[in-house]
Short mmCIF file of C-alpha atoms in Angstrom, two decimals:
data_model
loop_
_atom_site.label_atom_id
_atom_site.label_comp_id
_atom_site.label_asym_id
_atom_site.label_seq_id
_atom_site.Cartn_x
_atom_site.Cartn_y
_atom_site.Cartn_z
CA MET A 299 153.36 26.13 95.00
CA ASP A 300 155.78 28.90 94.18
CA ALA A 301 157.19 31.20 96.85
CA GLN A 302 155.40 34.49 97.37
CA ARG A 303 156.50 37.73 98.97
CA VAL A 304 154.52 38.76 102.03
CA LYS A 305 155.03 41.50 104.58
CA ILE A 306 155.31 41.27 108.31
CA VAL A 307 152.78 43.73 109.77
CA ASP A 308 152.44 45.34 113.22
CA GLY A 309 152.89 42.91 116.06
CA GLY A 310 154.99 40.54 113.94
CA LYS A 311 151.95 39.16 112.15
CA LEU A 312 152.45 37.35 108.87
CA VAL A 313 149.58 37.12 106.41
CA ILE A 314 149.56 33.74 104.68
CA PRO A 315 148.13 34.05 101.16
CA ALA A 316 144.70 32.43 100.66
CA ALA A 317 145.95 29.89 98.11
CA MET A 318 148.59 28.67 100.56
CA ARG A 319 146.05 28.46 103.39
CA ARG A 320 143.80 26.35 101.17
CA GLU A 321 146.69 24.09 100.21
CA LEU A 322 147.60 23.66 103.88
CA GLY A 323 143.97 23.12 104.85
CA ILE A 324 143.96 25.93 107.40
CA ALA A 325 141.28 28.53 108.00
CA THR A 326 140.75 31.60 110.14
CA GLY A 327 140.91 30.65 113.82
CA ASP A 328 142.79 27.38 113.26
CA THR A 329 145.88 26.64 115.32
CA VAL A 330 149.06 25.88 113.40
CA LEU A 331 152.51 24.70 114.39
CA VAL A 332 155.34 27.06 113.55
CA ASP A 333 159.02 26.26 113.88
CA VAL A 334 162.37 27.21 112.45
CA ASP A 335 164.02 24.41 110.47
CA HIS A 336 167.55 25.03 109.18
CA GLY A 337 166.98 28.79 109.13
CA GLU A 338 163.56 28.60 107.46
CA LEU A 339 160.16 29.27 108.96
CA ARG A 340 157.86 26.26 108.66
CA VAL A 341 154.09 26.41 109.15
CA ARG A 342 152.05 23.20 109.43
CA SER A 343 148.45 22.44 110.24
CA VAL A 344 147.98 20.35 113.37
CA PRO A 345 146.36 17.47 111.41
CA ARG A 346 149.32 17.44 108.98
CA ALA A 347 151.80 17.39 111.87
CA LEU A 348 149.93 14.48 113.49
CA GLU A 349 149.85 12.64 110.16
CA ARG A 350 153.62 13.03 109.87
CA ALA A 351 154.20 11.90 113.45
CA ARG A 352 152.05 8.80 112.86
CA ALA A 353 153.99 8.00 109.69
CA ILE A 354 157.29 8.21 111.61
CA LEU A 355 155.89 6.00 114.36
CA ARG A 356 154.67 3.39 111.84
CA LYS A 357 158.31 2.77 110.89
CA TYR A 358 158.82 1.33 114.38
CA VAL A 359 155.40 -0.08 115.24
CA PRO A 360 153.91 -2.77 113.00
CA GLU A 361 150.51 -2.17 111.40
CA GLY A 362 147.69 -3.43 113.61
CA VAL A 363 149.65 -2.98 116.84
CA GLY A 364 148.09 -0.46 119.19
CA LEU A 365 150.56 1.17 121.55
CA ALA A 366 147.78 2.24 123.91
CA ASP A 367 146.50 -1.35 124.10
CA GLU A 368 150.02 -2.61 124.78
CA LEU A 369 150.54 -0.02 127.50
CA ILE A 370 147.23 -0.91 129.19
CA ALA A 371 148.09 -4.64 129.05
CA GLU A 372 151.53 -3.94 130.52
CA ARG A 373 150.04 -1.88 133.36
CA ARG A 374 147.54 -4.65 134.13
CA ARG A 375 150.35 -7.22 134.28
CA GLU A 376 152.26 -4.97 136.67
CA ALA A 377 149.16 -4.51 138.85
CA GLU A 378 148.65 -8.28 139.02
CA ARG A 379 152.24 -8.76 140.24
CA GLU A 380 151.72 -6.33 143.12
#
């Protein structure tokens, strides 16, 4: 999607154009993540941010391996040793 000019209104509010909100999958009342990345403002939906985090994690954790299951198993082993 091409860049669009928008204005900052009272209180520092930024109105995100409807087409961009639809593309991002965000609606009125949704919570988004906002950060500054190399001098640019970045807005992401929470589901998109989670999807990206999972993709990064998958580089280090093989498919089918559940970190929560591994953590629980490790804690149980530690408890048995005590």
